[in-house]
Tab-separated table of C-alpha atoms and ligand atoms in Angstrom:
chain	number	residue	atom	x	y	z
A	1	UNK	CA	39.756	3.311	-48.075
A	2	UNK	CA	39.728	4.394	-44.441
A	3	UNK	CA	36.251	3.275	-43.390
A	4	UNK	CA	35.965	0.337	-40.956
A	5	UNK	CA	34.246	-2.655	-42.535
A	6	UNK	CA	34.259	-6.229	-41.308
A	7	UNK	CA	36.013	-7.563	-44.417
A	8	UNK	CA	38.734	-6.325	-46.763
A	9	UNK	CA	37.509	-4.253	-49.703
A	10	UNK	CA	40.256	-4.329	-52.327
A	11	UNK	CA	40.778	-1.466	-54.721
A	12	UNK	CA	41.805	-1.968	-58.367
A	13	UNK	CA	41.712	-5.772	-58.093
A	14	UNK	CA	42.762	-8.004	-60.991
A	15	UNK	CA	40.071	-10.456	-62.125
A	16	UNK	CA	42.290	-12.266	-64.638
A	17	UNK	CA	42.562	-15.357	-62.453
A	18	UNK	CA	38.833	-15.245	-61.723
A	19	UNK	CA	37.464	-15.709	-65.246
A	20	UNK	CA	37.912	-18.895	-67.279
A	21	UNK	CA	38.580	-16.932	-70.493
A	22	UNK	CA	41.578	-15.503	-68.594
A	23	UNK	CA	41.118	-12.029	-70.045
A	24	UNK	CA	42.779	-9.064	-68.330
A	25	UNK	CA	40.225	-7.247	-66.221
A	26	UNK	CA	40.335	-4.983	-63.198
A	27	UNK	CA	37.539	-4.431	-60.688
A	28	UNK	CA	37.248	-0.927	-59.266
A	29	UNK	CA	36.553	-2.589	-55.896
A	30	UNK	CA	36.432	-6.248	-54.919
A	31	UNK	CA	35.248	-8.204	-51.867
A	32	UNK	CA	34.960	-11.897	-51.043
A	33	UNK	CA	32.599	-12.279	-48.087
A	34	UNK	CA	32.281	-15.823	-46.757
A	35	UNK	CA	29.327	-15.430	-44.405
A	36	UNK	CA	26.092	-13.477	-44.244
A	37	UNK	CA	27.370	-10.810	-41.835
A	38	UNK	CA	30.319	-9.886	-44.040
A	39	UNK	CA	28.115	-10.032	-47.156
A	40	UNK	CA	25.726	-7.520	-45.522
A	41	UNK	CA	28.704	-5.382	-44.613
A	42	UNK	CA	29.954	-5.396	-48.238
A	43	UNK	CA	26.494	-4.477	-49.552
A	44	UNK	CA	26.209	-1.633	-47.024
A	45	UNK	CA	29.643	-0.404	-48.093
A	46	UNK	CA	28.516	-0.290	-51.725
A	47	UNK	CA	25.368	1.632	-50.794
A	48	UNK	CA	27.266	4.131	-48.634
A	49	UNK	CA	29.685	4.799	-51.493
A	50	UNK	CA	27.156	4.769	-54.343
A	51	UNK	CA	28.847	1.809	-55.969
A	52	UNK	CA	27.063	-0.574	-58.315
A	53	UNK	CA	27.375	-4.181	-57.194
A	54	UNK	CA	28.426	-6.854	-59.709
A	55	UNK	CA	28.049	-10.478	-58.612
A	56	UNK	CA	30.760	-12.931	-59.614
A	57	UNK	CA	30.767	-16.713	-59.226
A	58	UNK	CA	33.407	-18.917	-60.839
A	59	UNK	CA	33.668	-16.582	-63.848
A	60	UNK	CA	32.989	-19.432	-66.312
A	61	UNK	CA	30.082	-17.857	-68.158
A	62	UNK	CA	31.326	-14.304	-68.558
A	63	UNK	CA	33.205	-12.075	-70.944
A	64	UNK	CA	34.948	-9.470	-68.820
A	65	UNK	CA	35.693	-5.975	-70.000
A	66	UNK	CA	39.089	-4.531	-69.109
A	67	UNK	CA	37.572	-2.305	-66.428
A	68	UNK	CA	34.703	-3.395	-64.201
A	69	UNK	CA	33.153	-0.501	-62.336
A	70	UNK	CA	31.704	-0.604	-58.820
A	71	UNK	CA	32.112	-3.332	-56.219
A	72	UNK	CA	32.523	-6.899	-57.459
A	73	UNK	CA	31.278	-9.354	-54.832
A	74	UNK	CA	32.241	-13.025	-54.910
A	75	UNK	CA	30.192	-14.700	-52.175
A	76	UNK	CA	32.166	-17.638	-50.866
A	77	UNK	CA	29.742	-19.326	-48.460
A	78	UNK	CA	30.157	-23.050	-49.214
A	79	UNK	CA	28.027	-24.654	-46.513
A	80	UNK	CA	25.842	-27.669	-47.163
A	81	UNK	CA	22.968	-28.436	-44.786
A	82	UNK	CA	20.510	-31.321	-44.918
A	83	UNK	CA	17.111	-29.868	-44.068
A	84	UNK	CA	14.725	-32.763	-44.704
A	85	UNK	CA	15.028	-36.473	-45.387
A	86	UNK	CA	12.399	-39.069	-46.233
A	87	UNK	CA	12.626	-42.584	-47.627
A	88	UNK	CA	12.660	-41.266	-51.198
A	89	UNK	CA	14.144	-37.772	-51.190
A	90	UNK	CA	16.286	-35.187	-49.410
A	91	UNK	CA	16.059	-31.413	-49.274
A	92	UNK	CA	19.507	-29.880	-49.042
A	93	UNK	CA	20.463	-26.237	-48.634
A	94	UNK	CA	23.712	-25.342	-50.414
A	95	UNK	CA	25.689	-22.098	-50.159
A	96	UNK	CA	26.255	-20.103	-53.361
A	97	UNK	CA	30.027	-20.494	-53.050
A	98	UNK	CA	30.027	-24.314	-53.164
A	99	UNK	CA	31.756	-25.585	-56.309
A	100	UNK	CA	29.036	-27.007	-58.590
A	101	UNK	CA	31.011	-30.095	-59.607
A	102	UNK	CA	32.042	-30.784	-56.005
A	103	UNK	CA	28.386	-30.630	-55.011
A	104	UNK	CA	27.490	-33.184	-57.713
A	105	UNK	CA	30.205	-35.534	-56.412
A	106	UNK	CA	29.327	-34.978	-52.743
A	107	UNK	CA	25.640	-35.660	-53.459
A	108	UNK	CA	26.481	-38.907	-55.281
A	109	UNK	CA	28.730	-40.026	-52.399
A	110	UNK	CA	25.713	-39.712	-50.097
A	111	UNK	CA	23.440	-41.565	-52.546
A	112	UNK	CA	21.476	-38.432	-53.416
A	113	UNK	CA	20.690	-38.819	-57.095
A	114	UNK	CA	19.695	-36.784	-60.145
A	115	UNK	CA	22.667	-34.514	-60.867
A	116	UNK	CA	24.865	-37.096	-62.626
A	117	UNK	CA	24.478	-35.602	-66.137
A	118	UNK	CA	25.525	-32.205	-64.812
A	119	UNK	CA	28.946	-33.412	-63.613
A	120	UNK	CA	32.002	-31.329	-64.470
A	121	UNK	CA	30.143	-28.120	-65.291
A	122	UNK	CA	32.439	-25.372	-63.985
A	123	UNK	CA	31.295	-22.626	-61.667
A	124	UNK	CA	29.528	-22.223	-58.350
A	125	UNK	CA	26.162	-23.376	-57.022
A	126	UNK	CA	24.903	-19.770	-56.810
A	127	UNK	CA	25.129	-19.378	-60.586
A	128	UNK	CA	23.433	-22.681	-61.449
A	129	UNK	CA	19.879	-21.250	-61.379
A	130	UNK	CA	20.935	-18.126	-63.325
A	131	UNK	CA	21.055	-19.876	-66.692
A	132	UNK	CA	19.340	-23.056	-65.499
A	133	UNK	CA	22.453	-25.061	-66.295
A	134	UNK	CA	21.898	-28.096	-68.449
A	135	UNK	CA	23.747	-30.933	-70.100
A	136	UNK	CA	22.963	-34.325	-71.612
A	137	UNK	CA	19.211	-33.944	-71.376
A	138	UNK	CA	19.037	-32.733	-67.766
A	139	UNK	CA	18.422	-29.216	-66.452
A	140	UNK	CA	19.064	-28.072	-62.896
A	141	UNK	CA	15.520	-26.713	-62.531
A	142	UNK	CA	14.362	-30.342	-62.199
A	143	UNK	CA	16.088	-30.459	-58.796
A	144	UNK	CA	15.584	-26.945	-57.455
A	145	UNK	CA	13.047	-26.466	-54.702
A	146	UNK	CA	13.818	-22.852	-53.842
A	147	UNK	CA	16.352	-20.099	-54.532
A	148	UNK	CA	17.203	-17.615	-51.779
A	149	UNK	CA	19.187	-14.402	-51.721
A	150	UNK	CA	19.289	-10.686	-51.146
A	151	UNK	CA	18.223	-7.657	-53.164
A	152	UNK	CA	21.304	-5.570	-53.879
A	153	UNK	CA	19.421	-2.276	-53.462
A	154	UNK	CA	18.559	-2.681	-49.774
A	155	UNK	CA	19.841	-6.137	-48.710
A	156	UNK	CA	16.273	-7.356	-48.135
A	157	UNK	CA	15.889	-11.141	-48.496
A	158	UNK	CA	13.938	-13.021	-51.161
A	159	UNK	CA	12.933	-16.644	-51.461
A	160	UNK	CA	11.581	-17.907	-54.780
A	161	UNK	CA	10.026	-21.310	-55.304
A	162	UNK	CA	11.187	-23.067	-58.474
A	163	UNK	CA	7.840	-22.248	-60.183
A	164	UNK	CA	8.557	-18.539	-59.624
A	165	UNK	CA	12.044	-18.664	-61.148
A	166	UNK	CA	10.732	-18.648	-64.755
A	167	UNK	CA	13.136	-21.407	-65.719
A	168	UNK	CA	13.440	-22.145	-69.429
A	169	UNK	CA	16.156	-23.351	-71.806
A	170	UNK	CA	19.338	-21.686	-70.387
A	171	UNK	CA	17.072	-19.006	-68.934
A	172	UNK	CA	15.564	-17.822	-65.665
A	173	UNK	CA	14.151	-14.763	-63.952
A	174	UNK	CA	17.728	-14.026	-62.809
A	175	UNK	CA	18.685	-13.235	-66.419
A	176	UNK	CA	15.458	-11.319	-66.996
A	177	UNK	CA	13.582	-9.073	-64.544
A	178	UNK	CA	16.005	-9.745	-61.652
A	179	UNK	CA	19.144	-9.338	-63.774
A	180	UNK	CA	21.687	-7.274	-61.836
A	181	UNK	CA	19.290	-6.814	-58.921
A	182	UNK	CA	19.944	-9.769	-56.626
A	183	UNK	CA	22.643	-11.943	-55.157
A	184	UNK	CA	21.726	-15.601	-54.734
A	185	UNK	CA	23.032	-16.711	-51.335
A	186	UNK	CA	21.851	-20.338	-51.310
A	187	UNK	CA	19.886	-22.867	-53.323
A	188	UNK	CA	17.625	-25.560	-51.877
A	189	UNK	CA	17.694	-28.782	-53.886
A	190	UNK	CA	15.323	-31.745	-53.813
A	191	UNK	CA	17.320	-34.864	-54.702
A	192	UNK	CA	16.083	-38.412	-55.055
A	193	UNK	CA	17.244	-41.314	-52.934
A	194	UNK	CA	16.156	-43.658	-55.714
A	195	UNK	CA	18.572	-44.038	-58.618
A	196	UNK	CA	17.046	-43.358	-62.062
A	197	UNK	CA	19.632	-42.597	-64.713
A	198	UNK	CA	19.065	-40.586	-67.904
A	199	UNK	CA	21.042	-41.953	-70.860
A	200	UNK	CA	19.005	-40.370	-73.657
A	201	UNK	CA	21.922	-38.449	-75.234
A	202	UNK	CA	23.749	-40.378	-77.968
A	203	UNK	CA	27.197	-40.909	-76.357
A	204	UNK	CA	25.617	-42.112	-73.102
A	205	UNK	CA	23.003	-44.214	-74.874
A	206	UNK	CA	25.689	-45.854	-76.992
A	207	UNK	CA	27.782	-46.745	-73.963
A	208	UNK	CA	24.754	-48.054	-72.062
A	209	UNK	CA	23.992	-50.260	-75.046
A	210	UNK	CA	27.502	-51.717	-74.906
A	211	UNK	CA	27.973	-51.932	-71.132
A	212	UNK	CA	24.441	-52.040	-69.707
A	213	UNK	CA	22.562	-49.450	-67.651
A	214	UNK	CA	25.077	-47.589	-65.469
A	215	UNK	CA	24.801	-46.779	-61.778
A	216	UNK	CA	24.481	-43.026	-61.123
A	217	UNK	CA	28.190	-42.784	-60.179
A	218	UNK	CA	29.201	-44.672	-63.326
A	219	UNK	CA	27.022	-42.375	-65.404
A	220	UNK	CA	28.689	-39.324	-63.840
A	221	UNK	CA	32.063	-40.850	-64.761
A	222	UNK	CA	30.907	-41.396	-68.361
A	223	UNK	CA	29.734	-37.780	-68.549
A	224	UNK	CA	33.112	-36.613	-67.235
A	225	UNK	CA	34.935	-38.776	-69.778
A	226	UNK	CA	32.887	-37.497	-72.739
A	227	UNK	CA	33.311	-33.917	-71.600
A	228	UNK	CA	37.056	-34.280	-71.099
A	229	UNK	CA	37.432	-35.846	-74.556
A	230	UNK	CA	35.671	-32.975	-76.296
A	231	UNK	CA	35.773	-29.802	-74.249
A	232	UNK	CA	38.910	-27.784	-73.581
A	233	UNK	CA	39.994	-27.549	-69.946
A	234	UNK	CA	39.889	-23.799	-69.173
A	235	UNK	CA	43.082	-24.042	-67.106
A	236	UNK	CA	44.902	-25.160	-70.273
A	237	UNK	CA	42.875	-23.476	-73.044
A	238	UNK	CA	40.916	-20.548	-71.582
A	239	UNK	CA	37.258	-20.600	-72.672
A	240	UNK	CA	33.728	-19.939	-71.462
A	241	UNK	CA	32.072	-23.159	-72.643
A	242	UNK	CA	29.440	-22.912	-75.375
A	243	UNK	CA	29.520	-19.380	-76.666
A	244	UNK	CA	26.065	-19.473	-78.275
A	245	UNK	CA	22.778	-20.982	-77.241
A	246	UNK	CA	21.259	-23.569	-79.523
A	247	UNK	CA	18.558	-21.652	-81.428
A	248	UNK	CA	14.951	-22.766	-81.111
A	249	UNK	CA	13.167	-22.135	-84.404
A	250	UNK	CA	9.688	-22.848	-85.745
A	251	UNK	CA	9.286	-26.296	-87.253
A	252	UNK	CA	8.231	-24.732	-90.569
A	253	UNK	CA	11.556	-22.843	-90.678
A	254	UNK	CA	13.415	-26.035	-89.729
A	255	UNK	CA	11.690	-28.024	-92.493
A	256	UNK	CA	12.680	-25.379	-95.062
A	257	UNK	CA	16.313	-25.403	-93.876
A	258	UNK	CA	16.354	-29.169	-93.878
A	259	UNK	CA	15.499	-29.194	-97.604
A	260	UNK	CA	18.661	-27.216	-98.239
A	261	UNK	CA	20.807	-28.882	-95.545
A	262	UNK	CA	19.579	-32.470	-95.173
A	263	UNK	CA	22.134	-33.229	-92.423
A	264	UNK	CA	21.068	-30.332	-90.175
A	265	UNK	CA	20.480	-31.843	-86.705
A	266	UNK	CA	17.215	-30.831	-85.053
A	267	UNK	CA	15.525	-31.860	-81.805
A	268	UNK	CA	11.773	-31.320	-81.283
A	269	UNK	CA	10.976	-29.036	-78.356
A	270	UNK	CA	8.068	-30.033	-76.069
A	271	UNK	CA	6.669	-26.544	-75.500
A	272	UNK	CA	4.754	-24.851	-78.336
A	273	UNK	CA	5.776	-21.362	-79.534
A	274	UNK	CA	3.774	-18.295	-78.417
A	275	UNK	CA	1.743	-18.683	-81.640
A	276	UNK	CA	0.988	-22.325	-80.724
A	277	UNK	CA	3.341	-23.755	-83.342
A	278	UNK	CA	5.781	-26.626	-82.986
A	279	UNK	CA	9.455	-25.699	-82.535
A	280	UNK	CA	12.769	-27.419	-83.082
A	281	UNK	CA	16.117	-26.876	-81.350
A	282	UNK	CA	19.020	-26.886	-83.783
A	283	UNK	CA	22.701	-27.334	-82.961
A	284	UNK	CA	24.468	-23.967	-83.214
A	285	UNK	CA	27.814	-25.796	-83.289
A	286	UNK	CA	26.784	-27.581	-86.491
A	287	UNK	CA	25.858	-24.298	-88.218
A	288	UNK	CA	29.219	-22.761	-87.265
A	289	UNK	CA	31.163	-25.864	-88.222
A	290	UNK	CA	29.542	-25.985	-91.691
A	291	UNK	CA	30.757	-22.452	-92.335
A	292	UNK	CA	34.326	-23.628	-91.840
A	293	UNK	CA	35.000	-21.907	-88.525
A	294	UNK	CA	36.076	-24.996	-86.565
A	295	UNK	CA	39.777	-24.699	-85.722
A	296	UNK	CA	39.985	-21.237	-87.312
A	297	UNK	CA	41.837	-18.394	-85.560
A	298	UNK	CA	40.456	-14.882	-85.591
A	299	UNK	CA	43.373	-12.871	-84.254
A	300	UNK	CA	44.007	-14.124	-80.722
A	301	UNK	CA	40.728	-16.035	-80.506
A	302	UNK	CA	40.395	-19.554	-81.840
A	303	UNK	CA	37.346	-21.684	-82.529
A	304	UNK	CA	38.028	-24.954	-80.718
A	305	UNK	CA	39.205	-27.827	-82.936
A	306	UNK	CA	36.741	-30.330	-81.466
A	307	UNK	CA	33.660	-28.180	-80.795
A	308	UNK	CA	32.780	-25.149	-82.928
A	309	UNK	CA	30.610	-23.671	-80.160
A	310	UNK	CA	33.626	-23.005	-77.951
A	311	UNK	CA	35.888	-19.966	-78.373
A	312	UNK	CA	39.379	-20.325	-76.943
A	313	UNK	CA	41.314	-17.261	-75.845
A	314	UNK	CA	44.952	-17.361	-76.967
A	315	UNK	CA	45.924	-14.147	-75.170
A	316	UNK	CA	43.290	-11.639	-76.252
A	317	UNK	CA	41.056	-9.259	-74.341
A	318	UNK	CA	37.310	-9.405	-73.745
A	319	UNK	CA	36.847	-7.112	-76.755
A	320	UNK	CA	38.714	-9.617	-78.972
A	321	UNK	CA	36.411	-12.406	-77.820
A	322	UNK	CA	33.342	-10.291	-78.581
A	323	UNK	CA	34.712	-9.312	-82.008
A	324	UNK	CA	35.259	-12.978	-82.940
A	325	UNK	CA	31.764	-13.849	-81.694
A	326	UNK	CA	30.351	-11.002	-83.793
A	327	UNK	CA	32.063	-12.336	-86.927
A	328	UNK	CA	30.571	-15.788	-86.346
A	329	UNK	CA	27.100	-14.375	-85.671
A	330	UNK	CA	27.217	-12.302	-88.864
A	331	UNK	CA	28.237	-15.319	-90.950
A	332	UNK	CA	25.482	-17.500	-89.471
A	333	UNK	CA	22.873	-14.782	-89.995
A	334	UNK	CA	23.938	-14.164	-93.590
A	335	UNK	CA	24.083	-17.826	-94.487
A	336	UNK	CA	21.140	-19.354	-92.614
A	337	UNK	CA	19.037	-16.333	-91.624
A	338	UNK	CA	19.400	-17.377	-87.975
A	339	UNK	CA	20.337	-14.957	-85.220
A	340	UNK	CA	22.568	-16.662	-82.651
A	341	UNK	CA	22.229	-15.561	-79.050
A	342	UNK	CA	25.377	-15.242	-76.977
A	343	UNK	CA	25.401	-17.314	-73.802
A	344	UNK	CA	28.159	-15.784	-71.618
A	345	UNK	CA	27.185	-12.497	-69.954
A	346	UNK	CA	29.210	-9.334	-70.439
A	347	UNK	CA	30.793	-8.207	-67.160
A	348	UNK	CA	31.715	-4.527	-67.131
B	1	FAD	P1	29.790	-16.699	-63.436
B	1	FAD	O1	30.372	-16.929	-64.781
B	1	FAD	O2	30.670	-16.106	-62.399
B	1	FAD	O3	28.486	-15.804	-63.585
B	1	FAD	C1	27.544	-16.057	-64.603
B	1	FAD	C2	26.349	-15.093	-64.403
B	1	FAD	O4	25.677	-15.413	-63.194
B	1	FAD	C3	26.768	-13.629	-64.253
B	1	FAD	O5	25.761	-12.840	-64.831
B	1	FAD	C4	26.838	-13.414	-62.754
B	1	FAD	O6	26.618	-12.072	-62.375
B	1	FAD	C5	25.683	-14.305	-62.287
B	1	FAD	N1	25.906	-14.871	-60.953
B	1	FAD	C6	26.917	-15.676	-60.569
B	1	FAD	N2	26.762	-16.014	-59.264
B	1	FAD	C7	25.641	-15.390	-58.831
B	1	FAD	C8	24.967	-15.316	-57.573
B	1	FAD	N3	25.409	-15.959	-56.484
B	1	FAD	N4	23.842	-14.551	-57.494
B	1	FAD	C9	23.376	-13.871	-58.583
B	1	FAD	N5	23.974	-13.896	-59.785
B	1	FAD	C10	25.096	-14.658	-59.908
B	1	FAD	N6	26.823	-24.338	-68.718
B	1	FAD	C11	25.791	-25.205	-68.848
B	1	FAD	O7	24.629	-24.839	-68.633
B	1	FAD	N7	26.007	-26.499	-69.226
B	1	FAD	C12	27.236	-26.985	-69.457
B	1	FAD	O8	27.385	-28.150	-69.767
B	1	FAD	C13	28.345	-26.096	-69.344
B	1	FAD	N8	29.598	-26.509	-69.615
B	1	FAD	C14	30.635	-25.632	-69.536
B	1	FAD	C15	31.925	-26.094	-69.850
B	1	FAD	C16	33.011	-25.235	-69.780
B	1	FAD	C17	34.388	-25.748	-70.124
B	1	FAD	C18	32.819	-23.903	-69.377
B	1	FAD	C19	33.988	-22.969	-69.255
B	1	FAD	C20	31.545	-23.420	-69.080
B	1	FAD	C21	30.446	-24.291	-69.154
B	1	FAD	N9	29.135	-23.872	-68.870
B	1	FAD	C22	28.083	-24.749	-68.964
B	1	FAD	C23	28.869	-22.474	-68.503
B	1	FAD	C24	29.059	-22.198	-66.989
B	1	FAD	O9	29.941	-23.107	-66.400
B	1	FAD	C25	27.743	-22.244	-66.201
B	1	FAD	O10	26.823	-21.331	-66.743
B	1	FAD	C26	27.947	-21.932	-64.719
B	1	FAD	O11	26.734	-22.076	-64.022
B	1	FAD	C27	28.488	-20.525	-64.469
B	1	FAD	O12	28.855	-20.477	-63.105
B	1	FAD	P2	29.869	-19.415	-62.526
B	1	FAD	O13	29.865	-19.571	-61.040
B	1	FAD	O14	31.164	-19.530	-63.182
B	1	FAD	O15	29.135	-18.052	-62.914
B	2	NAP	P1	26.635	-32.677	-78.643
B	2	NAP	O1	26.449	-33.985	-77.967
B	2	NAP	O2	27.690	-32.536	-79.694
B	2	NAP	O3	25.250	-32.206	-79.243
B	2	NAP	C1	25.149	-30.988	-79.963
B	2	NAP	C2	23.881	-30.294	-79.524
B	2	NAP	O4	22.769	-31.092	-79.886
B	2	NAP	C3	23.875	-30.143	-78.032
B	2	NAP	O5	24.138	-28.822	-77.750
B	2	NAP	C4	22.509	-30.629	-77.587
B	2	NAP	O6	21.665	-29.601	-77.112
B	2	NAP	C5	21.850	-31.172	-78.844
B	2	NAP	N1	21.472	-32.571	-78.581
B	2	NAP	C6	22.263	-33.673	-78.735
B	2	NAP	N2	21.548	-34.786	-78.467
B	2	NAP	C7	20.302	-34.381	-78.127
B	2	NAP	C8	19.118	-35.076	-77.751
B	2	NAP	N3	19.072	-36.408	-77.660
B	2	NAP	N4	18.022	-34.350	-77.447
B	2	NAP	C9	18.039	-33.004	-77.516
B	2	NAP	N5	19.145	-32.298	-77.880
B	2	NAP	C10	20.249	-32.980	-78.186
B	2	NAP	O7	26.902	-31.557	-77.503
B	2	NAP	P2	28.229	-31.193	-76.733
B	2	NAP	O8	28.736	-29.909	-77.211
B	2	NAP	O9	29.149	-32.377	-76.675
B	2	NAP	O10	27.654	-30.961	-75.263
B	2	NAP	C11	27.101	-32.021	-74.536
B	2	NAP	C12	26.142	-31.462	-73.509
B	2	NAP	O11	26.837	-30.596	-72.603
B	2	NAP	C13	25.025	-30.629	-74.117
B	2	NAP	O12	23.848	-30.868	-73.393
B	2	NAP	C14	25.489	-29.220	-73.934
B	2	NAP	O13	24.426	-28.302	-73.753
B	2	NAP	C15	26.304	-29.296	-72.649
B	2	NAP	N6	27.384	-28.298	-72.675
B	2	NAP	C16	27.055	-27.006	-72.446
B	2	NAP	C17	28.044	-26.037	-72.427
B	2	NAP	C18	27.710	-24.593	-72.102
B	2	NAP	O14	28.621	-23.825	-71.894
B	2	NAP	N7	26.460	-24.229	-72.050
B	2	NAP	C19	29.354	-26.373	-72.676
B	2	NAP	C20	29.640	-27.698	-72.945
B	2	NAP	C21	28.648	-28.665	-72.936
B	2	NAP	P3	21.668	-29.045	-75.600
B	2	NAP	O15	22.816	-28.136	-75.556
B	2	NAP	O16	20.370	-28.354	-75.522
B	2	NAP	O17	21.757	-30.194	-74.656
């Protein structure tokens, strides 16, 4: 590349260290802008060279193909700016490159509350709205005021209020109509200055019963402990977290399944289906576990011993991961008539 740009554009760049499944992958071109000017320069470069742009965060919710075409951009801006403060809340503007977990800890240190249950989720702030990250009964949409970024086609800015982001269970507009079209540069959060902890999920509820209601920082520590006891650390056992979403099925379907499988866990969903019927969320991990997949190896991919929703890569490629996922999906469909939806996005 001979053209002058204000940041390095790498050619044939390995992404193996940049995805938590640790699969071999090579980007045709790669850039890591850290500020808006160099981000604009990278986008202009892609336009001038007719390159597709692929946006990468922490690589923790992706299955990478061996070759990724176009320009992969990993926006590294990790600035945090307080933009409003009142007696009961703050508005804080956080750069897409800020580590999500670090943000949770930094917010707690300043007595900004709400994100405790989302501690230890890997990845960057810029990706949090993409699948509306959630854990232990809390979803990030509850704390998002606005999402800002740029259209990849012409670098024009957008700013979407939370109501416009079409947030749903592990879903948003960024996985739907804006998929592949924008880069989120920063997220504006509204956090409470009044502590109000959520201990509705069983392991947290149980501990609160034994030890009393926790402070927000204590709750975050409990969440970290439960996660560390159950989920594989990607730096030791490469994985992409839950590989399938928990299916939401009609209550009538759930009731029929429950007759056959009395232990099937189900959680009522507040929103009614498009036909106005009640729905139930069922645990995909339970379905997979019952079919005997937990701990099983499929070539170089292993279903985690402690959580059947997690696929661990023991040295395979992205295609091996997808093949194992396909086998699991087929078995679940054949056995229960339920079509599992893959959570990690394919990056190619
Ligand atoms: P990436 O994997 O890099 O990208 C994911 C998608 O978002 C891609 O489509 C990418 O193109 C897009 N994207 C990334 N950044 C941007 C941006 N700035 N602008 C536009 N698009 C962007 N998820 C949960 O919801 N709850 C959990 O509890 C949870 N636990 C996990 C535990 C483990 C051990 C692991 C490995 C994963 C877990 N995940 C969980 C999944 C994952 O961590 C989250 O989805 C996280 O938000 C992904 O962030 P990332 O920066 O790694 O995104
Ligand atoms: P778990 O506690 O074993 O529970 C299994 C499933 O049941 C969870 O996925 C959860 O759904 C659902 N569930 C449990 N209690 C519930 C309740 N009181 N109300 C509604 N639903 C309930 O789950 P886990 O695997 O250890 O994970 C704990 C939390 O971390 C979950 O919220 C999970 O989503 C999150 N997590 C997500 C990922 C990811 O990659 N997406 C990875 C690890 C952990 P929900 O998933 O809808 O919460």
